[in-house]
């Protein structure tokens, strides 16, 4: 299954599995024993489902702007541990930016996997203001992961995203996940 939004693929249960699974597992492993997680963007549900499958995780808040995306996540149930039926997963339909700016909850792991930065309405999820809001709700030992689609953006755009994130987080690592997908993994402190 593929999630197609306005003619653009925003997730494939097989082709994007490596990226979506590692996008959740890398920050969880780096954090050590996450209990509270948040995922921005439901897509195929792989990231949220794999995070919810971790024993220490008690809740995964998933923020999705478009309610119709839940249909594809349900269809992808065999690959995402049936996350749509998992009581540890709390799905919130609405603007993730608003949630991050207003929530009083804090998280051990936050994963942001919106569509490409050049898509309408997405750029604000790559801004300094947004990263400051993320830092506010990220626990001191928490880890933030940002998916960056390296296959459809130029190097200057990637550098701008990285540099913006570094103005907020003292530690930012760059990971690759097969193909041209890039993961920016950030935290409040450098890790050994």
Short mmCIF file of C-alpha atoms in Angstrom, two decimals:
data_model
loop_
_atom_site.label_atom_id
_atom_site.label_comp_id
_atom_site.label_asym_id
_atom_site.label_seq_id
_atom_site.Cartn_x
_atom_site.Cartn_y
_atom_site.Cartn_z
CA UNK A 1 0.00 0.00 0.00
CA UNK A 2 1.02 3.58 -0.72
CA UNK A 3 -0.32 6.80 0.75
CA UNK A 4 -0.79 9.28 -2.11
CA UNK A 5 -1.67 12.88 -1.19
CA UNK A 6 -2.31 15.34 -4.00
CA UNK A 7 -0.52 13.03 -6.43
CA UNK A 8 2.60 12.60 -4.28
CA UNK A 9 3.58 9.46 -2.41
CA UNK A 10 3.86 10.19 1.31
CA UNK A 11 4.48 6.63 2.43
CA UNK A 12 4.72 3.09 1.17
CA UNK A 13 4.39 0.18 3.55
CA UNK A 14 7.28 -1.72 1.94
CA UNK A 15 9.50 0.81 0.15
CA UNK A 16 9.55 3.22 3.13
CA UNK A 17 9.56 0.62 5.91
CA UNK A 18 13.30 0.91 6.60
CA UNK A 19 13.02 4.67 7.10
CA UNK A 20 9.77 4.72 9.07
CA UNK A 21 10.78 1.91 11.43
CA UNK A 22 14.26 3.25 12.13
CA UNK A 23 12.88 6.77 12.53
CA UNK A 24 11.15 5.58 15.68
CA UNK A 25 13.63 2.99 16.90
CA UNK A 26 16.83 5.06 16.69
CA UNK A 27 15.68 7.75 19.14
CA UNK A 28 14.11 5.09 21.38
CA UNK A 29 17.39 3.17 21.55
CA UNK A 30 19.38 6.37 22.12
CA UNK A 31 17.02 7.45 24.91
CA UNK A 32 17.33 4.07 26.57
CA UNK A 33 13.94 3.41 28.14
CA UNK A 34 11.30 5.70 26.68
CA UNK A 35 7.87 5.78 28.26
CA UNK A 36 6.14 8.69 26.50
CA UNK A 37 6.46 9.21 22.74
CA UNK A 38 4.94 11.49 20.15
CA UNK A 39 4.81 11.01 16.37
CA UNK A 40 3.95 13.86 14.02
CA UNK A 41 2.37 12.40 10.91
CA UNK A 42 0.55 9.05 10.88
CA UNK A 43 1.19 7.90 7.31
CA UNK A 44 1.30 4.11 7.16
CA UNK A 45 1.49 3.91 10.96
CA UNK A 46 4.84 2.10 10.94
CA UNK A 47 6.70 4.57 13.17
CA UNK A 48 3.92 4.77 15.75
CA UNK A 49 3.29 1.03 15.69
CA UNK A 50 6.91 0.08 16.17
CA UNK A 51 7.33 2.63 18.97
CA UNK A 52 4.22 1.29 20.72
CA UNK A 53 5.66 -2.24 20.47
CA UNK A 54 8.56 -1.28 22.77
CA UNK A 55 7.89 -2.70 26.24
CA UNK A 56 8.85 0.44 28.17
CA UNK A 57 6.60 2.71 26.08
CA UNK A 58 3.36 3.50 27.90
CA UNK A 59 1.82 5.91 25.37
CA UNK A 60 2.38 7.16 21.84
CA UNK A 61 0.55 10.37 20.93
CA UNK A 62 0.12 10.51 17.15
CA UNK A 63 -0.70 13.87 15.55
CA UNK A 64 -2.28 13.72 12.10
CA UNK A 65 -3.75 16.64 10.21
CA UNK A 66 -5.98 14.64 7.84
CA UNK A 67 -8.43 12.11 9.30
CA UNK A 68 -8.61 10.12 6.04
CA UNK A 69 -5.00 8.99 6.55
CA UNK A 70 -6.28 6.65 9.27
CA UNK A 71 -7.69 4.42 6.54
CA UNK A 72 -4.25 3.63 5.07
CA UNK A 73 -2.80 3.08 8.54
CA UNK A 74 -5.56 0.53 9.20
CA UNK A 75 -4.83 -1.24 5.90
CA UNK A 76 -1.14 -1.41 6.87
CA UNK A 77 -1.99 -3.12 10.17
CA UNK A 78 0.03 -6.30 9.46
CA UNK A 79 3.20 -4.16 9.14
CA UNK A 80 2.50 -1.65 11.94
CA UNK A 81 1.51 -4.08 14.73
CA UNK A 82 -2.16 -3.11 14.30
CA UNK A 83 -1.35 0.25 15.87
CA UNK A 84 -4.82 1.62 15.16
CA UNK A 85 -6.17 -0.90 17.71
CA UNK A 86 -3.31 -0.58 20.21
CA UNK A 87 -4.50 0.99 23.48
CA UNK A 88 -1.05 2.54 23.95
CA UNK A 89 -1.59 4.69 20.83
CA UNK A 90 -3.61 7.89 21.17
CA UNK A 91 -4.51 9.39 17.79
CA UNK A 92 -5.16 13.14 17.68
CA UNK A 93 -6.57 14.64 14.49
CA UNK A 94 -5.42 18.23 14.20
CA UNK A 95 -2.49 20.56 13.68
CA UNK A 96 0.70 19.12 15.17
CA UNK A 97 2.30 22.56 15.42
CA UNK A 98 -0.58 23.78 17.57
CA UNK A 99 -0.32 20.67 19.75
CA UNK A 100 3.42 21.14 20.28
CA UNK A 101 2.96 24.82 21.11
CA UNK A 102 0.15 24.26 23.63
CA UNK A 103 0.54 20.84 25.25
CA UNK A 104 1.65 20.44 28.84
CA UNK A 105 2.78 16.87 28.21
CA UNK A 106 6.46 16.00 27.98
CA UNK A 107 8.06 13.24 25.96
CA UNK A 108 11.07 10.94 25.96
CA UNK A 109 10.91 10.55 22.18
CA UNK A 110 9.44 12.89 19.59
CA UNK A 111 9.43 11.91 15.92
CA UNK A 112 8.48 14.31 13.15
CA UNK A 113 7.72 12.81 9.77
CA UNK A 114 5.74 15.37 7.81
CA UNK A 115 5.71 15.57 4.05
CA UNK A 116 8.49 17.34 2.18
CA UNK A 117 9.43 20.82 3.46
CA UNK A 118 8.40 22.49 0.20
CA UNK A 119 4.79 21.24 0.47
CA UNK A 120 2.17 23.83 1.45
CA UNK A 121 1.90 24.25 5.22
CA UNK A 122 4.84 21.99 6.08
CA UNK A 123 7.68 24.53 6.30
CA UNK A 124 6.61 25.68 9.78
CA UNK A 125 7.54 22.20 11.08
CA UNK A 126 11.16 22.94 10.12
CA UNK A 127 11.38 26.38 11.75
CA UNK A 128 13.39 27.61 14.74
CA UNK A 129 10.15 28.47 16.54
CA UNK A 130 8.89 24.92 16.09
CA UNK A 131 12.18 23.40 17.27
CA UNK A 132 12.06 25.64 20.37
CA UNK A 133 8.56 24.36 21.09
CA UNK A 134 9.77 20.76 20.63
CA UNK A 135 12.71 21.39 22.98
CA UNK A 136 10.28 22.70 25.63
CA UNK A 137 8.29 19.43 25.70
CA UNK A 138 11.26 17.09 25.21
CA UNK A 139 12.41 15.69 28.54
CA UNK A 140 16.04 16.40 29.56
CA UNK A 141 17.18 12.94 28.42
CA UNK A 142 14.78 12.87 25.48
CA UNK A 143 15.58 12.44 21.80
CA UNK A 144 13.96 14.18 18.82
CA UNK A 145 14.09 12.68 15.31
CA UNK A 146 13.27 14.61 12.13
CA UNK A 147 12.76 12.90 8.78
CA UNK A 148 14.23 14.88 5.87
CA UNK A 149 13.51 13.67 2.35
CA UNK A 150 16.95 14.08 0.78
CA UNK A 151 15.74 12.84 -2.58
CA UNK A 152 13.60 15.89 -3.36
CA UNK A 153 15.45 18.77 -1.73
CA UNK A 154 18.75 20.38 -2.56
CA UNK A 155 21.80 20.36 -0.32
CA UNK A 156 21.38 24.05 0.63
CA UNK A 157 17.86 23.29 1.92
CA UNK A 158 19.16 20.36 3.96
CA UNK A 159 21.94 22.55 5.40
CA UNK A 160 19.36 25.18 6.33
CA UNK A 161 17.25 22.60 8.19
CA UNK A 162 20.32 21.23 9.98
CA UNK A 163 21.63 24.70 10.90
CA UNK A 164 18.21 25.76 12.17
CA UNK A 165 17.96 22.67 14.36
CA UNK A 166 21.49 23.32 15.72
CA UNK A 167 20.41 26.78 16.92
CA UNK A 168 18.09 25.00 19.37
CA UNK A 169 19.66 21.62 20.11
CA UNK A 170 23.35 21.36 21.10
CA UNK A 171 23.59 17.81 19.76
CA UNK A 172 22.33 16.92 16.27
CA UNK A 173 23.39 13.76 14.46
CA UNK A 174 22.76 12.93 10.81
CA UNK A 175 21.69 9.37 10.01
CA UNK A 176 20.77 7.84 6.68
CA UNK A 177 18.16 5.22 6.14
CA UNK A 178 18.63 3.50 2.84
CA UNK A 179 18.29 5.46 -0.37
CA UNK A 180 18.28 9.19 0.18
CA UNK A 181 16.26 9.49 3.36
CA UNK A 182 17.97 11.46 6.11
CA UNK A 183 17.22 11.44 9.81
CA UNK A 184 18.27 14.33 12.01
CA UNK A 185 18.49 13.08 15.59
CA UNK A 186 18.71 15.80 18.23
CA UNK A 187 18.93 16.02 21.99
CA UNK A 188 19.57 18.49 24.80
CA UNK A 189 23.03 17.02 25.42
CA UNK A 190 25.80 15.17 23.63
CA UNK A 191 25.75 11.41 24.08
CA UNK A 192 28.78 9.16 24.54
#
